[in-house]
Short mmCIF file of N, CA, C and O in Angstrom, two decimals:
data_model
loop_
_atom_site.label_atom_id
_atom_site.label_comp_id
_atom_site.label_asym_id
_atom_site.label_seq_id
_atom_site.Cartn_x
_atom_site.Cartn_y
_atom_site.Cartn_z
N MET O 1 -57.25 -42.74 60.68
CA MET O 1 -56.88 -42.16 59.40
C MET O 1 -57.89 -41.13 58.92
O MET O 1 -57.54 -40.23 58.19
N ALA O 2 -59.14 -41.32 59.31
CA ALA O 2 -60.19 -40.42 58.81
C ALA O 2 -60.39 -39.19 59.69
O ALA O 2 -61.21 -38.34 59.39
N LYS O 3 -59.63 -39.09 60.77
CA LYS O 3 -59.74 -37.96 61.68
C LYS O 3 -58.37 -37.29 61.83
O LYS O 3 -57.36 -37.97 61.88
N ARG O 4 -58.39 -35.98 61.91
CA ARG O 4 -57.13 -35.30 62.24
C ARG O 4 -56.85 -35.54 63.70
O ARG O 4 -57.74 -35.77 64.50
N GLY O 5 -55.61 -35.49 64.04
CA GLY O 5 -55.26 -35.69 65.44
C GLY O 5 -53.82 -36.10 65.57
O GLY O 5 -52.98 -35.75 64.74
N TYR O 6 -53.57 -36.84 66.61
CA TYR O 6 -52.22 -37.29 66.91
C TYR O 6 -52.19 -38.81 67.01
O TYR O 6 -53.12 -39.42 67.53
N PHE O 7 -51.15 -39.39 66.49
CA PHE O 7 -50.93 -40.82 66.59
C PHE O 7 -49.49 -41.02 67.00
O PHE O 7 -48.56 -40.56 66.30
N ARG O 8 -49.31 -41.63 68.16
CA ARG O 8 -47.97 -41.84 68.71
C ARG O 8 -47.18 -40.55 68.79
O ARG O 8 -45.99 -40.50 68.46
N GLY O 9 -47.86 -39.48 69.19
CA GLY O 9 -47.20 -38.19 69.37
C GLY O 9 -46.98 -37.40 68.09
O GLY O 9 -46.47 -36.29 68.13
N GLU O 10 -47.35 -37.94 66.96
CA GLU O 10 -47.17 -37.27 65.67
C GLU O 10 -48.50 -36.70 65.20
O GLU O 10 -49.53 -37.39 65.24
N LYS O 11 -48.49 -35.45 64.74
CA LYS O 11 -49.70 -34.86 64.19
C LYS O 11 -49.96 -35.47 62.82
O LYS O 11 -49.05 -35.60 61.99
N ILE O 12 -51.21 -35.89 62.59
CA ILE O 12 -51.56 -36.48 61.30
C ILE O 12 -52.72 -35.72 60.67
O ILE O 12 -53.59 -35.19 61.37
N ASN O 13 -52.71 -35.65 59.39
CA ASN O 13 -53.83 -35.10 58.64
C ASN O 13 -54.83 -36.22 58.38
O ASN O 13 -54.49 -37.39 58.45
N SER O 14 -56.03 -35.85 58.06
CA SER O 14 -57.03 -36.88 57.79
C SER O 14 -57.00 -37.29 56.32
O SER O 14 -56.56 -36.54 55.46
N PHE O 15 -57.47 -38.48 56.07
CA PHE O 15 -57.60 -39.03 54.74
C PHE O 15 -59.06 -39.40 54.53
O PHE O 15 -59.79 -39.63 55.49
N VAL O 16 -59.48 -39.49 53.29
CA VAL O 16 -60.83 -39.97 52.99
C VAL O 16 -60.74 -41.49 52.94
O VAL O 16 -60.04 -42.05 52.10
N VAL O 17 -61.44 -42.13 53.87
CA VAL O 17 -61.34 -43.58 54.07
C VAL O 17 -62.68 -44.23 53.78
O VAL O 17 -63.72 -43.75 54.22
N LEU O 18 -62.62 -45.34 53.07
CA LEU O 18 -63.81 -46.16 52.85
C LEU O 18 -63.58 -47.50 53.52
O LEU O 18 -62.64 -48.23 53.18
N LEU O 19 -64.43 -47.81 54.50
CA LEU O 19 -64.42 -49.12 55.15
C LEU O 19 -65.50 -49.95 54.47
O LEU O 19 -66.67 -49.61 54.51
N VAL O 20 -65.07 -51.03 53.81
CA VAL O 20 -66.01 -51.93 53.16
C VAL O 20 -66.04 -53.20 54.01
O VAL O 20 -65.06 -53.94 54.06
N ASP O 21 -67.14 -53.39 54.72
CA ASP O 21 -67.23 -54.47 55.70
C ASP O 21 -68.33 -55.45 55.31
O ASP O 21 -69.51 -55.17 55.48
N ARG O 22 -67.94 -56.58 54.76
CA ARG O 22 -68.90 -57.65 54.43
C ARG O 22 -68.88 -58.72 55.51
O ARG O 22 -69.57 -59.72 55.41
N ASP O 23 -68.08 -58.51 56.54
CA ASP O 23 -67.89 -59.53 57.56
C ASP O 23 -68.87 -59.40 58.72
O ASP O 23 -69.19 -60.38 59.36
N ASN O 24 -69.33 -58.19 59.01
CA ASN O 24 -70.11 -57.94 60.22
C ASN O 24 -71.45 -57.31 59.92
O ASN O 24 -71.56 -56.52 58.97
N PRO O 25 -72.45 -57.59 60.76
CA PRO O 25 -73.74 -56.91 60.59
C PRO O 25 -73.58 -55.41 60.88
O PRO O 25 -72.66 -54.99 61.58
N ARG O 26 -74.48 -54.63 60.33
CA ARG O 26 -74.44 -53.17 60.43
C ARG O 26 -74.31 -52.70 61.89
O ARG O 26 -73.52 -51.80 62.19
N HIS O 27 -75.06 -53.30 62.82
CA HIS O 27 -75.01 -52.85 64.22
C HIS O 27 -73.64 -53.10 64.85
O HIS O 27 -73.18 -52.33 65.68
N VAL O 28 -72.95 -54.16 64.44
CA VAL O 28 -71.61 -54.43 64.95
C VAL O 28 -70.62 -53.40 64.41
O VAL O 28 -69.77 -52.89 65.15
N VAL O 29 -70.76 -53.06 63.14
CA VAL O 29 -69.88 -52.04 62.54
C VAL O 29 -70.06 -50.71 63.27
O VAL O 29 -69.08 -50.06 63.66
N ARG O 30 -71.32 -50.30 63.50
CA ARG O 30 -71.59 -49.05 64.22
C ARG O 30 -70.99 -49.07 65.62
O ARG O 30 -70.36 -48.10 66.06
N GLN O 31 -71.17 -50.19 66.31
CA GLN O 31 -70.64 -50.33 67.66
C GLN O 31 -69.11 -50.21 67.68
O GLN O 31 -68.54 -49.52 68.53
N ARG O 32 -68.46 -50.84 66.74
CA ARG O 32 -66.99 -50.77 66.65
C ARG O 32 -66.51 -49.36 66.33
O ARG O 32 -65.54 -48.89 66.90
N LEU O 33 -67.19 -48.69 65.42
CA LEU O 33 -66.80 -47.33 65.07
C LEU O 33 -66.92 -46.40 66.28
O LEU O 33 -66.05 -45.55 66.51
N ARG O 34 -67.99 -46.56 67.04
CA ARG O 34 -68.13 -45.77 68.28
C ARG O 34 -66.98 -46.08 69.24
O ARG O 34 -66.39 -45.17 69.83
N GLY O 35 -66.66 -47.34 69.40
CA GLY O 35 -65.57 -47.75 70.29
C GLY O 35 -64.22 -47.19 69.86
O GLY O 35 -63.38 -46.89 70.71
N TRP O 36 -64.02 -47.06 68.58
CA TRP O 36 -62.76 -46.50 68.06
C TRP O 36 -62.76 -44.99 68.04
O TRP O 36 -61.77 -44.36 67.66
N GLY O 37 -63.90 -44.38 68.39
CA GLY O 37 -64.01 -42.92 68.33
C GLY O 37 -64.11 -42.40 66.91
O GLY O 37 -63.80 -41.25 66.63
N ALA O 38 -64.57 -43.24 66.02
CA ALA O 38 -64.63 -42.87 64.61
C ALA O 38 -66.04 -42.61 64.11
O ALA O 38 -66.22 -42.26 62.94
N SER O 39 -67.03 -42.74 64.96
CA SER O 39 -68.41 -42.60 64.49
C SER O 39 -68.72 -41.19 63.99
O SER O 39 -69.60 -41.01 63.16
N GLU O 40 -67.96 -40.20 64.44
CA GLU O 40 -68.20 -38.83 63.98
C GLU O 40 -67.17 -38.36 62.94
O GLU O 40 -67.16 -37.20 62.55
N ALA O 41 -66.34 -39.23 62.45
CA ALA O 41 -65.33 -38.87 61.46
C ALA O 41 -65.99 -38.57 60.12
O ALA O 41 -66.58 -39.45 59.50
N VAL O 42 -65.90 -37.33 59.67
CA VAL O 42 -66.58 -36.93 58.43
C VAL O 42 -65.90 -37.51 57.20
O VAL O 42 -66.54 -37.62 56.15
N ASN O 43 -64.65 -37.88 57.31
CA ASN O 43 -63.92 -38.44 56.16
C ASN O 43 -63.97 -39.96 56.11
O ASN O 43 -63.23 -40.58 55.36
N LEU O 44 -64.83 -40.55 56.92
CA LEU O 44 -64.98 -42.00 56.92
C LEU O 44 -66.32 -42.36 56.32
O LEU O 44 -67.37 -41.92 56.78
N LYS O 45 -66.27 -43.16 55.28
CA LYS O 45 -67.48 -43.69 54.66
C LYS O 45 -67.49 -45.20 54.90
O LYS O 45 -66.44 -45.85 54.92
N VAL O 46 -68.68 -45.75 55.08
CA VAL O 46 -68.81 -47.18 55.37
C VAL O 46 -69.77 -47.81 54.38
O VAL O 46 -70.85 -47.28 54.12
N LEU O 47 -69.36 -48.93 53.86
CA LEU O 47 -70.20 -49.74 52.97
C LEU O 47 -70.32 -51.10 53.63
O LEU O 47 -69.31 -51.78 53.84
N THR O 48 -71.55 -51.49 54.00
CA THR O 48 -71.74 -52.75 54.71
C THR O 48 -72.07 -53.87 53.73
O THR O 48 -72.24 -53.65 52.54
N ARG O 49 -72.20 -55.06 54.29
CA ARG O 49 -72.35 -56.27 53.46
C ARG O 49 -73.56 -56.22 52.54
O ARG O 49 -73.57 -56.87 51.51
N GLU O 50 -74.58 -55.45 52.91
CA GLU O 50 -75.76 -55.37 52.06
C GLU O 50 -75.47 -54.68 50.72
O GLU O 50 -76.12 -54.96 49.73
N ALA O 51 -74.49 -53.80 50.70
CA ALA O 51 -74.21 -53.03 49.49
C ALA O 51 -72.83 -53.30 48.88
O ALA O 51 -72.57 -52.86 47.77
N ALA O 52 -71.96 -53.98 49.60
CA ALA O 52 -70.59 -54.19 49.12
C ALA O 52 -70.52 -55.34 48.13
O ALA O 52 -70.93 -56.45 48.44
N PRO O 53 -69.98 -55.09 46.95
CA PRO O 53 -69.86 -56.18 45.98
C PRO O 53 -68.78 -57.19 46.37
O PRO O 53 -67.83 -56.86 47.06
N ASP O 54 -68.97 -58.41 45.95
CA ASP O 54 -67.99 -59.48 46.14
C ASP O 54 -66.74 -59.12 45.34
O ASP O 54 -66.83 -58.54 44.26
N LEU O 55 -65.56 -59.48 45.86
CA LEU O 55 -64.33 -59.21 45.12
C LEU O 55 -64.26 -59.97 43.81
O LEU O 55 -63.51 -59.61 42.91
N LYS O 56 -65.04 -61.04 43.68
CA LYS O 56 -65.06 -61.79 42.43
C LYS O 56 -65.88 -61.07 41.35
O LYS O 56 -65.82 -61.44 40.19
N ASP O 57 -66.61 -60.02 41.73
CA ASP O 57 -67.42 -59.25 40.80
C ASP O 57 -66.56 -58.15 40.17
O ASP O 57 -66.57 -56.99 40.58
N LYS O 58 -65.78 -58.55 39.19
CA LYS O 58 -64.81 -57.66 38.55
C LYS O 58 -65.45 -56.39 38.00
O LYS O 58 -64.94 -55.29 38.17
N LYS O 59 -66.59 -56.53 37.34
CA LYS O 59 -67.27 -55.38 36.74
C LYS O 59 -67.68 -54.36 37.80
O LYS O 59 -67.50 -53.15 37.61
N ALA O 60 -68.21 -54.83 38.93
CA ALA O 60 -68.63 -53.91 39.99
C ALA O 60 -67.45 -53.09 40.51
O ALA O 60 -67.58 -51.89 40.74
N TRP O 61 -66.30 -53.73 40.66
CA TRP O 61 -65.13 -53.01 41.17
C TRP O 61 -64.49 -52.14 40.10
O TRP O 61 -63.89 -51.12 40.41
N GLU O 62 -64.62 -52.51 38.83
CA GLU O 62 -64.11 -51.64 37.77
C GLU O 62 -64.88 -50.33 37.74
O GLU O 62 -64.33 -49.27 37.45
N ASP O 63 -66.18 -50.39 38.04
CA ASP O 63 -67.04 -49.21 38.02
C ASP O 63 -67.06 -48.46 39.34
O ASP O 63 -67.64 -47.38 39.43
N PHE O 64 -66.44 -49.01 40.37
CA PHE O 64 -66.49 -48.43 41.71
C PHE O 64 -65.68 -47.12 41.73
O PHE O 64 -64.58 -47.06 41.20
N PRO O 65 -66.20 -46.07 42.37
CA PRO O 65 -65.51 -44.76 42.36
C PRO O 65 -64.36 -44.69 43.36
O PRO O 65 -64.35 -43.89 44.29
N VAL O 66 -63.34 -45.50 43.17
CA VAL O 66 -62.24 -45.57 44.13
C VAL O 66 -61.42 -44.28 44.19
O VAL O 66 -60.79 -44.00 45.20
N LYS O 67 -61.44 -43.49 43.14
CA LYS O 67 -60.67 -42.25 43.14
C LYS O 67 -61.22 -41.24 44.15
O LYS O 67 -60.56 -40.26 44.45
N ASP O 68 -62.40 -41.50 44.70
CA ASP O 68 -62.98 -40.63 45.71
C ASP O 68 -62.36 -40.86 47.08
O ASP O 68 -62.64 -40.13 48.03
N PHE O 69 -61.49 -41.88 47.21
CA PHE O 69 -60.96 -42.28 48.50
C PHE O 69 -59.44 -42.36 48.48
O PHE O 69 -58.84 -42.69 47.48
N ASP O 70 -58.84 -42.05 49.64
CA ASP O 70 -57.39 -42.19 49.80
C ASP O 70 -57.03 -43.59 50.27
O ASP O 70 -55.97 -44.11 49.95
N VAL O 71 -57.92 -44.17 51.08
CA VAL O 71 -57.67 -45.48 51.67
C VAL O 71 -58.93 -46.32 51.56
O VAL O 71 -60.03 -45.84 51.85
N LEU O 72 -58.78 -47.56 51.16
CA LEU O 72 -59.87 -48.52 51.08
C LEU O 72 -59.53 -49.66 52.02
O LEU O 72 -58.51 -50.32 51.86
N ILE O 73 -60.39 -49.88 53.03
CA ILE O 73 -60.18 -50.96 53.99
C ILE O 73 -61.19 -52.07 53.70
O ILE O 73 -62.39 -51.82 53.69
N ILE O 74 -60.69 -53.26 53.45
CA ILE O 74 -61.54 -54.41 53.15
C ILE O 74 -61.56 -55.32 54.37
O ILE O 74 -60.53 -55.82 54.81
N ASP O 75 -62.75 -55.54 54.93
CA ASP O 75 -62.92 -56.38 56.11
C ASP O 75 -63.99 -57.43 55.82
O ASP O 75 -65.15 -57.10 55.68
N SER O 76 -63.65 -58.56 55.77
CA SER O 76 -62.36 -59.22 55.64
C SER O 76 -62.29 -59.87 54.26
O SER O 76 -63.31 -60.06 53.62
N VAL O 77 -61.10 -60.20 53.85
CA VAL O 77 -60.92 -60.83 52.54
C VAL O 77 -61.76 -62.09 52.44
O VAL O 77 -62.41 -62.34 51.43
N GLY O 78 -61.80 -62.87 53.51
CA GLY O 78 -62.58 -64.11 53.51
C GLY O 78 -64.05 -63.87 53.23
O GLY O 78 -64.70 -64.64 52.52
N SER O 79 -64.61 -62.80 53.78
CA SER O 79 -66.03 -62.52 53.57
C SER O 79 -66.31 -61.98 52.17
O SER O 79 -67.44 -62.00 51.71
N PHE O 80 -65.28 -61.49 51.50
CA PHE O 80 -65.43 -61.00 50.13
C PHE O 80 -65.22 -62.09 49.11
O PHE O 80 -65.39 -61.87 47.92
N THR O 81 -64.81 -63.24 49.56
CA THR O 81 -64.45 -64.32 48.65
C THR O 81 -65.18 -65.60 49.01
O THR O 81 -64.57 -66.66 49.07
N GLU O 82 -66.44 -65.49 49.25
CA GLU O 82 -67.23 -66.64 49.66
C GLU O 82 -67.06 -67.79 48.68
O GLU O 82 -67.13 -67.61 47.47
N GLY O 83 -66.81 -68.97 49.23
CA GLY O 83 -66.66 -70.16 48.40
C GLY O 83 -65.25 -70.41 47.94
O GLY O 83 -64.98 -71.41 47.28
N VAL O 84 -64.31 -69.52 48.26
CA VAL O 84 -62.92 -69.72 47.86
C VAL O 84 -62.09 -69.83 49.12
O VAL O 84 -62.13 -68.96 49.98
N THR O 85 -61.31 -70.90 49.23
CA THR O 85 -60.45 -71.07 50.40
C THR O 85 -59.02 -70.71 50.02
O THR O 85 -58.67 -70.61 48.84
N GLU O 86 -58.19 -70.53 51.05
CA GLU O 86 -56.80 -70.17 50.81
C GLU O 86 -56.02 -71.26 50.09
O GLU O 86 -54.95 -71.01 49.55
N LYS O 87 -56.54 -72.46 50.03
CA LYS O 87 -55.85 -73.58 49.37
C LYS O 87 -56.10 -73.59 47.87
O LYS O 87 -55.47 -74.35 47.15
N GLU O 88 -57.00 -72.77 47.40
CA GLU O 88 -57.34 -72.74 45.98
C GLU O 88 -56.55 -71.63 45.30
O GLU O 88 -57.03 -70.52 45.16
N GLY O 89 -55.34 -71.95 44.90
CA GLY O 89 -54.39 -70.96 44.39
C GLY O 89 -54.91 -70.08 43.27
O GLY O 89 -54.79 -68.86 43.32
N LYS O 90 -55.46 -70.68 42.23
CA LYS O 90 -55.91 -69.90 41.07
C LYS O 90 -57.01 -68.93 41.47
O LYS O 90 -56.98 -67.76 41.11
N GLU O 91 -58.00 -69.42 42.23
CA GLU O 91 -59.10 -68.56 42.64
C GLU O 91 -58.63 -67.45 43.57
O GLU O 91 -59.09 -66.32 43.48
N THR O 92 -57.70 -67.76 44.46
CA THR O 92 -57.15 -66.75 45.36
C THR O 92 -56.47 -65.66 44.56
O THR O 92 -56.64 -64.47 44.84
N THR O 93 -55.71 -66.04 43.56
CA THR O 93 -55.04 -65.06 42.70
C THR O 93 -56.07 -64.19 41.99
O THR O 93 -55.89 -62.97 41.87
N GLN O 94 -57.15 -64.78 41.53
CA GLN O 94 -58.20 -64.01 40.86
C GLN O 94 -58.85 -63.01 41.80
O GLN O 94 -59.34 -61.98 41.37
N ILE O 95 -58.86 -63.31 43.08
CA ILE O 95 -59.47 -62.42 44.05
C ILE O 95 -58.49 -61.32 44.45
O ILE O 95 -58.89 -60.18 44.67
N LEU O 96 -57.22 -61.64 44.55
CA LEU O 96 -56.24 -60.62 44.91
C LEU O 96 -55.99 -59.65 43.76
O LEU O 96 -55.62 -58.50 43.98
N ALA O 97 -56.23 -60.07 42.54
CA ALA O 97 -56.03 -59.20 41.38
C ALA O 97 -56.87 -57.93 41.47
O ALA O 97 -56.35 -56.83 41.21
N PRO O 98 -58.16 -58.00 41.84
CA PRO O 98 -58.93 -56.75 41.96
C PRO O 98 -58.36 -55.81 43.02
O PRO O 98 -58.38 -54.60 42.85
N CYS O 99 -57.81 -56.35 44.10
CA CYS O 99 -57.19 -55.50 45.13
C CYS O 99 -56.01 -54.74 44.53
O CYS O 99 -55.84 -53.54 44.77
N SER O 100 -55.20 -55.44 43.76
CA SER O 100 -54.07 -54.80 43.10
C SER O 100 -54.54 -53.75 42.11
O SER O 100 -54.01 -52.63 42.07
N THR O 101 -55.55 -54.08 41.34
CA THR O 101 -56.10 -53.12 40.36
C THR O 101 -56.65 -51.90 41.07
O THR O 101 -56.42 -50.76 40.63
N LEU O 102 -57.36 -52.10 42.17
CA LEU O 102 -57.91 -50.97 42.93
C LEU O 102 -56.80 -50.06 43.41
O LEU O 102 -56.90 -48.84 43.30
N SER O 103 -55.73 -50.63 43.93
CA SER O 103 -54.64 -49.79 44.45
C SER O 103 -53.93 -49.04 43.33
O SER O 103 -53.47 -47.92 43.54
N HIS O 104 -53.88 -49.60 42.13
CA HIS O 104 -53.28 -48.90 41.00
C HIS O 104 -54.16 -47.75 40.52
O HIS O 104 -53.68 -46.82 39.87
N ARG O 105 -55.44 -47.81 40.86
CA ARG O 105 -56.36 -46.74 40.46
C ARG O 105 -56.37 -45.58 41.44
O ARG O 105 -57.02 -44.58 41.21
N GLY O 106 -55.66 -45.70 42.57
CA GLY O 106 -55.61 -44.55 43.46
C GLY O 106 -55.42 -44.84 44.92
O GLY O 106 -54.40 -44.48 45.50
N PRO O 107 -56.38 -45.49 45.58
CA PRO O 107 -56.28 -45.57 47.05
C PRO O 107 -55.31 -46.64 47.52
O PRO O 107 -55.02 -47.60 46.80
N ALA O 108 -54.83 -46.46 48.75
CA ALA O 108 -54.12 -47.54 49.42
C ALA O 108 -55.17 -48.57 49.80
O ALA O 108 -56.27 -48.21 50.19
N VAL O 109 -54.86 -49.84 49.65
CA VAL O 109 -55.79 -50.89 49.99
C VAL O 109 -55.26 -51.66 51.18
O VAL O 109 -54.13 -52.16 51.16
N VAL O 110 -56.08 -51.72 52.24
CA VAL O 110 -55.73 -52.47 53.45
C VAL O 110 -56.75 -53.58 53.56
O VAL O 110 -57.96 -53.33 53.54
N ALA O 111 -56.28 -54.81 53.63
CA ALA O 111 -57.19 -55.96 53.68
C ALA O 111 -56.96 -56.75 54.96
O ALA O 111 -55.84 -57.14 55.26
N ALA O 112 -58.03 -56.95 55.70
CA ALA O 112 -57.99 -57.79 56.90
C ALA O 112 -58.22 -59.22 56.48
O ALA O 112 -59.10 -59.49 55.65
N LEU O 113 -57.46 -60.11 57.02
CA LEU O 113 -57.63 -61.53 56.68
C LEU O 113 -58.63 -62.19 57.57
O LEU O 113 -59.04 -61.82 58.56
#
């Protein structure tokens, strides 16, 4: 998404993408980006676990400059919701609410489970 090129024979334009990865150490993220051919994508920004706020931190996400991005990729929802399991309905809803709010503010939100 962050590189111009072709996907399945279709020409695609690039988008400004933010990968927010709280699941993997920085060296793993770099290694994966190289493997995907995305390490040189100028429209790809990466925020690793050291700097990425927890999804439960409503204030941090309210202040986050999401309008600077077309696509926000969250990897993974589980790592953003430490201490909350899928069986905890109310807490899960509270965590999914920021994702919905973020998407209403501009970018498409893609969340890995």
